XYZ file of C-alpha atoms in Angstrom:
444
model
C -66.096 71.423 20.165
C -67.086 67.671 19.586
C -67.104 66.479 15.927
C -70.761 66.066 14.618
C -71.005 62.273 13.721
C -74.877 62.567 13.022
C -74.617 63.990 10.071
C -76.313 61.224 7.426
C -74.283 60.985 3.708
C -76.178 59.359 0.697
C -74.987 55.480 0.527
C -73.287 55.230 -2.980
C -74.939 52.470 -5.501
C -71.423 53.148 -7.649
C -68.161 53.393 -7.569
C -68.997 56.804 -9.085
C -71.278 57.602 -6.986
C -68.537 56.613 -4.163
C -65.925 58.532 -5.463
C -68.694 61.824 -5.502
C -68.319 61.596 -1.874
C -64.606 62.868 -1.882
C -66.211 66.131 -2.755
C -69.006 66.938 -0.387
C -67.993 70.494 1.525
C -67.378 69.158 5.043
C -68.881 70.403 8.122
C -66.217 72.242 10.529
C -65.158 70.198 13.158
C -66.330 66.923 11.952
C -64.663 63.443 11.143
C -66.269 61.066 8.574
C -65.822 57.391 8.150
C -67.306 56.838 4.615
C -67.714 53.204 3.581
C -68.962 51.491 0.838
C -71.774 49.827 0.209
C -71.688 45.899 0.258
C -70.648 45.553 -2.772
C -68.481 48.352 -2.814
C -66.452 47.136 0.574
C -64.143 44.568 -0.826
C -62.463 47.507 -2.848
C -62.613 50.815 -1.103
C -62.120 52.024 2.479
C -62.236 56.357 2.815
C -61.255 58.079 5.690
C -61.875 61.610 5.883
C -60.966 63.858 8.696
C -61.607 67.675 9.172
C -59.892 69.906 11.174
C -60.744 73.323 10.958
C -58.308 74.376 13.656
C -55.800 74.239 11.132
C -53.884 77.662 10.796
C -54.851 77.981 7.066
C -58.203 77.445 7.299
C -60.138 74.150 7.150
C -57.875 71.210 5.868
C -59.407 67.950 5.331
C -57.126 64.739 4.857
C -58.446 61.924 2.558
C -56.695 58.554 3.795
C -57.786 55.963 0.633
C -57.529 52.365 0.771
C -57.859 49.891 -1.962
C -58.761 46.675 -0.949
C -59.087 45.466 -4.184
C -57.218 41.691 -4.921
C -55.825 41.502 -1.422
C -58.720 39.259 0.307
C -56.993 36.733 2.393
C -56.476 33.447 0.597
C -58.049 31.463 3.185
C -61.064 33.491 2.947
C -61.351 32.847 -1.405
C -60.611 28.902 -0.667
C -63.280 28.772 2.114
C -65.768 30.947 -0.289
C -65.252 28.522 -2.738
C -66.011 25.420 -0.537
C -68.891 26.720 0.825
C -70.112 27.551 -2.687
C -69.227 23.784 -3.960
C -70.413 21.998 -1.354
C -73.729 23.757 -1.479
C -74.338 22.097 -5.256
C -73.783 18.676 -4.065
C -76.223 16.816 -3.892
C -76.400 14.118 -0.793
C -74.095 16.032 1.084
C -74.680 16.395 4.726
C -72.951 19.346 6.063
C -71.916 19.419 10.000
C -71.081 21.900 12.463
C -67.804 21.250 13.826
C -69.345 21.567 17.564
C -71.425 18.558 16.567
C -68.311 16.199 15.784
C -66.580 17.612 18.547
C -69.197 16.414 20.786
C -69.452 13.166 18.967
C -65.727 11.801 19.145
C -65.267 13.494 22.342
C -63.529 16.219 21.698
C -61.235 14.273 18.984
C -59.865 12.167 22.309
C -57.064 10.219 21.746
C -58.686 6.953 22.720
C -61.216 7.055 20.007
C -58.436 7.650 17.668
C -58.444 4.474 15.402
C -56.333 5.600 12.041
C -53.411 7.710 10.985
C -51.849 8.802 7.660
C -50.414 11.532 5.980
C -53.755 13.330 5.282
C -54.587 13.208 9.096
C -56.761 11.614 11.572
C -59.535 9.462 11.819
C -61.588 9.041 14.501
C -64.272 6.721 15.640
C -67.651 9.088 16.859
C -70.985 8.269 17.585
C -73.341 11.749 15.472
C -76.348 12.600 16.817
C -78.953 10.180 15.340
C -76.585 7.338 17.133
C -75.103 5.991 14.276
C -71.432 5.295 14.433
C -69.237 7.141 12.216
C -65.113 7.454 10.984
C -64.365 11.166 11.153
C -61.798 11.843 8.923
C -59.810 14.735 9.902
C -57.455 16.565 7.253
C -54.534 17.983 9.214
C -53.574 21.505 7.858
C -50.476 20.166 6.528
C -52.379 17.456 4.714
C -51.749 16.354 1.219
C -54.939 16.049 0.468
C -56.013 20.116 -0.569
C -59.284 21.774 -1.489
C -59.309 20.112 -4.617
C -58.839 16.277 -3.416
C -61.141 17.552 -0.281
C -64.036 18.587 -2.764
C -63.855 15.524 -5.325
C -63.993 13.281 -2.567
C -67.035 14.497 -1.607
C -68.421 15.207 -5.157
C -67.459 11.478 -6.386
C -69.080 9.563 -3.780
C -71.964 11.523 -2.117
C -74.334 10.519 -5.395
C -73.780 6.475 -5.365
C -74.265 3.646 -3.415
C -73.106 -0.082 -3.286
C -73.064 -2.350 -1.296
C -68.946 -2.599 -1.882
C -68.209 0.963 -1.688
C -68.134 3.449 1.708
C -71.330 5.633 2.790
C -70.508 9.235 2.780
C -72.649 10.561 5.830
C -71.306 14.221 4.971
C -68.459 16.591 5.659
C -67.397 20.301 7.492
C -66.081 22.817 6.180
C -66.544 25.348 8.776
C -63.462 28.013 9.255
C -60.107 26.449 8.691
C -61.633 22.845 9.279
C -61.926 19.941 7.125
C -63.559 16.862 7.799
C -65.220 13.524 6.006
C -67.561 11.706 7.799
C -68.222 8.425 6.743
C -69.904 5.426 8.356
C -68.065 3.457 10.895
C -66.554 0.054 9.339
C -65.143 -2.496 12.284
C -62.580 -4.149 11.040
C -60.224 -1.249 9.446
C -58.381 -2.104 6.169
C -56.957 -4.880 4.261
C -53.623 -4.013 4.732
C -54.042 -3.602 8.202
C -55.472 -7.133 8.746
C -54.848 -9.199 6.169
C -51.167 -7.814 5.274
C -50.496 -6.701 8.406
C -49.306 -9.982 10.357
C -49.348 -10.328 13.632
C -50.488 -6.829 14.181
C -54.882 -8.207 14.132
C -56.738 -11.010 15.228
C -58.991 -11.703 12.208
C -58.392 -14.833 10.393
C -59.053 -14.899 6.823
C -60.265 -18.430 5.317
C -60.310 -19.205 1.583
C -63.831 -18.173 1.239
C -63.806 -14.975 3.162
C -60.704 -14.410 0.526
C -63.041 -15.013 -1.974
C -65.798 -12.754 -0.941
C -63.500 -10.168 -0.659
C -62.017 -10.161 -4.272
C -65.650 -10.754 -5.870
C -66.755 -7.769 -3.872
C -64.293 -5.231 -4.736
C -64.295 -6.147 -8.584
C -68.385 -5.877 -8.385
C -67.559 -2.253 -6.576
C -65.035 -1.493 -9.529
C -67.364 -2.569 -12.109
C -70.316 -0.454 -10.476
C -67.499 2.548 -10.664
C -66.722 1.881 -14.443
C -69.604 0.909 -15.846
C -73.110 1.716 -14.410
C -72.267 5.061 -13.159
C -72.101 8.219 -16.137
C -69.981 9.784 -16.140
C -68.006 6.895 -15.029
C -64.943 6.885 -12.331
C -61.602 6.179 -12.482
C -60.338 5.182 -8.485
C -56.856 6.180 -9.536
C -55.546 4.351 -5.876
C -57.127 0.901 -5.587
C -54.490 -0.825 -2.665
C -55.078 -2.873 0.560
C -55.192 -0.007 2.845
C -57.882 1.578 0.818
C -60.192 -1.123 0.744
C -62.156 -1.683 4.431
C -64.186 -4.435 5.954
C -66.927 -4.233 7.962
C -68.427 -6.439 11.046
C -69.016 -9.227 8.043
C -65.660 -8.378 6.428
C -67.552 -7.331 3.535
C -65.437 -4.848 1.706
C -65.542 -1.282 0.675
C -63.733 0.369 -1.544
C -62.878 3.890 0.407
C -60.812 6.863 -0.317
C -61.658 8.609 -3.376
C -60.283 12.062 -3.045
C -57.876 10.788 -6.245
C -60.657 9.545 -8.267
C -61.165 11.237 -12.118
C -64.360 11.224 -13.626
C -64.470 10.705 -17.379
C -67.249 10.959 -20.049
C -68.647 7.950 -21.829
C -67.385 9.791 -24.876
C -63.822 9.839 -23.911
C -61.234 6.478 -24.183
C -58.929 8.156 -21.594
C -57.434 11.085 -19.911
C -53.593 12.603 -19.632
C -53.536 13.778 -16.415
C -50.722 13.762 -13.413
C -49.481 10.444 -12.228
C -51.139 10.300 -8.562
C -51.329 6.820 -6.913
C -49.005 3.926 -5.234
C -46.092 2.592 -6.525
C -46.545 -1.528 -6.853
C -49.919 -0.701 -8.000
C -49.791 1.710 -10.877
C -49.986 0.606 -14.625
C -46.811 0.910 -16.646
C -48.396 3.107 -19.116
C -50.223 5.524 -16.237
C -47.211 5.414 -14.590
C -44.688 6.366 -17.085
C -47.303 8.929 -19.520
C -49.807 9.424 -17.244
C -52.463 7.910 -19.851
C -55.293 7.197 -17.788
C -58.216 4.490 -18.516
C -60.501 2.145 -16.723
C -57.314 -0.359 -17.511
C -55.430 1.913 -14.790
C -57.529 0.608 -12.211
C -57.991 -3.300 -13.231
C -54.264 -3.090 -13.283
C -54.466 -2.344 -9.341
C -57.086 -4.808 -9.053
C -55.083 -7.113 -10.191
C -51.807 -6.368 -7.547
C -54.232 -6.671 -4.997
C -55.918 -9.909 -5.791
C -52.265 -11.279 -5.649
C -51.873 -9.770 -2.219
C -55.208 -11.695 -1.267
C -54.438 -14.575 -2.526
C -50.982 -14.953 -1.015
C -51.431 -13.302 1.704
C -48.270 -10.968 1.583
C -47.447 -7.400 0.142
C -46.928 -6.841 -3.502
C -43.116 -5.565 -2.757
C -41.047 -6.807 0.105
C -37.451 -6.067 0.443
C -36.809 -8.638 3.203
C -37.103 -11.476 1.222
C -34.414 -12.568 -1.299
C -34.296 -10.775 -4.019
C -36.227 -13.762 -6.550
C -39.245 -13.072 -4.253
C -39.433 -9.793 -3.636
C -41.466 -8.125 -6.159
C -45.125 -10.184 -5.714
C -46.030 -9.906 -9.600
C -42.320 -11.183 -10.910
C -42.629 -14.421 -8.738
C -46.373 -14.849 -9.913
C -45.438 -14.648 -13.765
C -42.264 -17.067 -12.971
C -43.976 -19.812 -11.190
C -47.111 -19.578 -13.903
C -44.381 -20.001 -16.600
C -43.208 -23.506 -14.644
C -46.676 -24.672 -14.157
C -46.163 -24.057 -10.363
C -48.468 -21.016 -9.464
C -49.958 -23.366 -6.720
C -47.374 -22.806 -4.618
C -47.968 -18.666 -4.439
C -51.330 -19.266 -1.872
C -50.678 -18.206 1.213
C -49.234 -20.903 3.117
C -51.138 -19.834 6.048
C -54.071 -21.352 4.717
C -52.741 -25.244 5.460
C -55.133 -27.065 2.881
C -57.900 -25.657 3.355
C -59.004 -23.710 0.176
C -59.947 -24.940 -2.796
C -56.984 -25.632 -5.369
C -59.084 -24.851 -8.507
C -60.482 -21.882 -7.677
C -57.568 -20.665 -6.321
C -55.245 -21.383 -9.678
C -58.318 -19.343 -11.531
C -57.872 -16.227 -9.457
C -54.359 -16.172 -9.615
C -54.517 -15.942 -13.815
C -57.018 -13.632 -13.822
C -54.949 -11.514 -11.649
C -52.156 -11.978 -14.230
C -55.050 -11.412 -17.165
C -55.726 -7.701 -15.123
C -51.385 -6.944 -15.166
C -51.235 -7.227 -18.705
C -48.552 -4.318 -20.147
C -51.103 -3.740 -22.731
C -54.579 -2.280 -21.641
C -56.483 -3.557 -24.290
C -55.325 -6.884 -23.390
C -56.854 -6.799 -19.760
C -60.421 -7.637 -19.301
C -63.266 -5.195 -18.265
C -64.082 -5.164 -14.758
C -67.380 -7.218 -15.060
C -65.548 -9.653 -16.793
C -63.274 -9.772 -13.994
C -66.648 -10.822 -12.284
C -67.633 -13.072 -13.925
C -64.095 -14.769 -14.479
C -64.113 -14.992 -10.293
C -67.081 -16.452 -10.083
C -66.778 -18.937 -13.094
C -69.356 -17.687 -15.485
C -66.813 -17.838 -17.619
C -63.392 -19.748 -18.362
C -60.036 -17.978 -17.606
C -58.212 -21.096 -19.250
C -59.790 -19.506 -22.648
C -57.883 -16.502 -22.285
C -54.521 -15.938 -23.593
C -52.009 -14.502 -20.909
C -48.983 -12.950 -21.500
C -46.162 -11.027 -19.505
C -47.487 -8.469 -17.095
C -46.105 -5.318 -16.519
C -43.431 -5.420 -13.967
C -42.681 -2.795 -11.541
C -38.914 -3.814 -11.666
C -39.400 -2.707 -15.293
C -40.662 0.458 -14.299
C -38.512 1.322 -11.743
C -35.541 0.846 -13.679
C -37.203 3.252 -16.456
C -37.194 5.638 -14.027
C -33.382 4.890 -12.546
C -32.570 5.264 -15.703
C -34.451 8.909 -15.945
C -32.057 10.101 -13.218
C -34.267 8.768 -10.266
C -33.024 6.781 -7.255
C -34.397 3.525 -7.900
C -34.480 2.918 -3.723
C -36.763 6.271 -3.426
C -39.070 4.525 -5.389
C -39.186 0.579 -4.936
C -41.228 0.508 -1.239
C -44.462 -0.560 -3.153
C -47.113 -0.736 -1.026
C -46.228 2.216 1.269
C -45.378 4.986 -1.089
C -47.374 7.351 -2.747
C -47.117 9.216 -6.023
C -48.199 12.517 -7.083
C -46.760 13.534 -9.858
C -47.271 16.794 -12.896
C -45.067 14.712 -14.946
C -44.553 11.493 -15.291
C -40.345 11.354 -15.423
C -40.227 13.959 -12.218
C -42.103 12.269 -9.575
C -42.384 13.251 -6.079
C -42.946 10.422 -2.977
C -45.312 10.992 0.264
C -46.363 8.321 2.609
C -49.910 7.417 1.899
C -50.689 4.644 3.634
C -52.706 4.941 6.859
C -52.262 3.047 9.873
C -54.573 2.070 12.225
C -54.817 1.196 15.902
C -56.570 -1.848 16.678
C -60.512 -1.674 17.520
C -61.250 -5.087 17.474
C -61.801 -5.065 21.033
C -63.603 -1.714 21.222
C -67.413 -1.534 22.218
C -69.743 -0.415 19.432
């Protein structure tokens, strides 16, 4: 005789209720498949099966299931995506179809960056804007938590020197930035990067390039509340566009602090070359952290050259050390990029170079804000009136650390090496630079 699977049992509102079920006399011949209801379903799963052709009458065999706390992981960090994203603000969310369809299918050719977090690729989104896809490669670095605070920190501003957030996707195991398509890559592509681009860089598009990222840094620290800490200001994170115009990019690092708070103690995450001695070594974080890294870079602008290379004898290596030397004989002249010929402007140049030193002081309080940085660049006011004193050097701080047990050559490739550290003596290195291909010749 067929089992009788008509046969219509009251949905349980409880897990009483549920657990009622166990003892409802069964109908001969019958199987049951008793489920919770929604809410229920995460924890329980009954099976009941009759079989009265059992020699000693009817026997019916209960097969439980709890379910409870054993929801694949996946499925919890995707919930809790899904639920994050949905309170930002400004946040577009795409279907992964649609950036399929807009880089091609992610084809190789339209592939125009690389690092350890992933790919980016260049994509044209429905409306016909251009856009840099930013794919995060399963094994990425960047997590759920980088992933969200990326999105978080920069979907509610806008500057003219930071990147435009278009929106993201989330969707299954997927994770994806979309931002707005900027021509000519990074700094440390271009400018750093030798005879790998074709852009040349003149005094004053050196100069618009410094003023811009210390007005995007001063937007970060000072007219946004809470206010943002970049925690990785470096060459490759700061893009130009078809004006070479720069924008500060890549925030999934960035700590926002309360107006209320002078600083943070947090893990050490950033690049070696551009960290500040005391975020480095206690993993005190401030505003300072970042002028600090402003400062490195406006070296590597100026000179045209990375803030650590090994190549070089060993008196020139370390960008910062040769700065504070040649300031000390009256000869920091001789530290602009010799690409340059004449043709920059001898004053101005001397000016940027001490207020780079002003932003490397070892003490925080000693380096200025970042709209006085401004307004030091641009002469409003005179860096000859501030007192300058030794920077912190990152020989100093990698020997701290050698001395902590570290291998000093683990840690001494400045400008390539990332740090991501829970404490600031045990520190951990991953490549987090990208690389791009070149586009310069691509059509838009």
């Amino acid at each position: 005789m067929a089992c009788n699977l008509n046969q219509t049992l009251p949905l349980p509102k409880s897990k009483k209720d549920f657990l009622s079920l166990l003892f409802i006399p069964p109908t001969p011949f019958c199987c049951w498949l008793v489920a919770a209801s929604t809410s229920l379903a995460a924890e329980f799963f009954v099976f009941l099966c009759v079989d009265s052709n059992s020699k000693s009458g009817v026997k019916m065999t209960c097969f439980g299931l709890c379910l409870r706390g054993i929801a694949s992981p996946t499925h919890n960090n995707l919930t809790e995506i899904d639920e994050e994203i949905s309170t930002i603000e400004n946040a577009r969310v795409y279907h992964y179809k649609e950036l399929q369809a807009a880089t091609e299918d992610f084809c190789p050719v339209n592939k125009i960056g690389k690092g350890g977090f992933g790919s980016v690729y260049k994509g044209r989104l429905k409306d016909g804007r251009l856009a840099a896809i930013k794919v995060l490669s399963v094994e990425s670095k960047q997590g759920v938590k980088e992933f969200l605070t990326e999105i978080k920190v920069i979907s509610n501003i806008e500057h003219e020197n930071l990147v435009k957030l278009y929106g993201c996707c989330a969707e299954g195991d997927h994770r994806i930035l979309v931002y707005g398509y900027l021509e000519n890559n990074s700094l440390a592509q271009t400018l750093l990067g030798g005879a790998h681009s074709s852009l040349q860089f003149s005094w004053k598009t050196r100069t618009k390039i410094c003023i811009g990222v210390a007005r995007g840094l001063a937007f970060l620290h000072e007219e946004v509340q809470p206010y943002i800490v970049h925690r990785d200001i470096k060459a490759s994170n700061i893009l130009l566009d078809r004006d070479l115009t720069p924008k500060i990019s890549d925030f999934g690092l960035a700590k926002l602090i309360p107006a209320d708070m002078t600083h943070v103690s947090t893990r050490v995450a950033g690049t070696l070359g551009y960290l500040a001695p005391e975020y480095a070594i206690r993993g005190q974080l401030t505003r300072k952290a970042d002028v600090y890294s402003f400062g490195i870079l406006l070296l590597e602008i100026v000179s045209g050259r990375c803030n650590t290379n090994k190549r070089l004898p060993i008196e020139q290596q370390y960008l910062l050390e040769r700065a504070w030397k040649l300031y000390k004989k009256g000869e920091l002249i001789e530290l602009v990029d010799t690409s340059l010929g004449d043709d920059f402007n001898v004053d101005e140049a001397c000016r940027f170079l001490k207020v780079s030193l002003l932003c490397t002081q070892v003490m925080p309080k000693s380096r200025p804000s970042m709209s006085t940085v401004v307004k030091l660049l641009i002469g409003e006011m005179e860096v000859d009136a501030e007192e300058i004193s030794e920077p912190g050097m990152l020989s100093d701080l990698l020997s701290l650390r050698s001395n902590k047990n570290t291998s000093s050559d683990s840690l001494s490739a400045g400008s390539g090496k990332q740090v991501d550290s829970s404490s600031s003596m045990n520190t951990t290195m991953t490549h987090g630079t990208m690389t791009f291909t070149s586009i310069n010749d691509r059509n838009s």
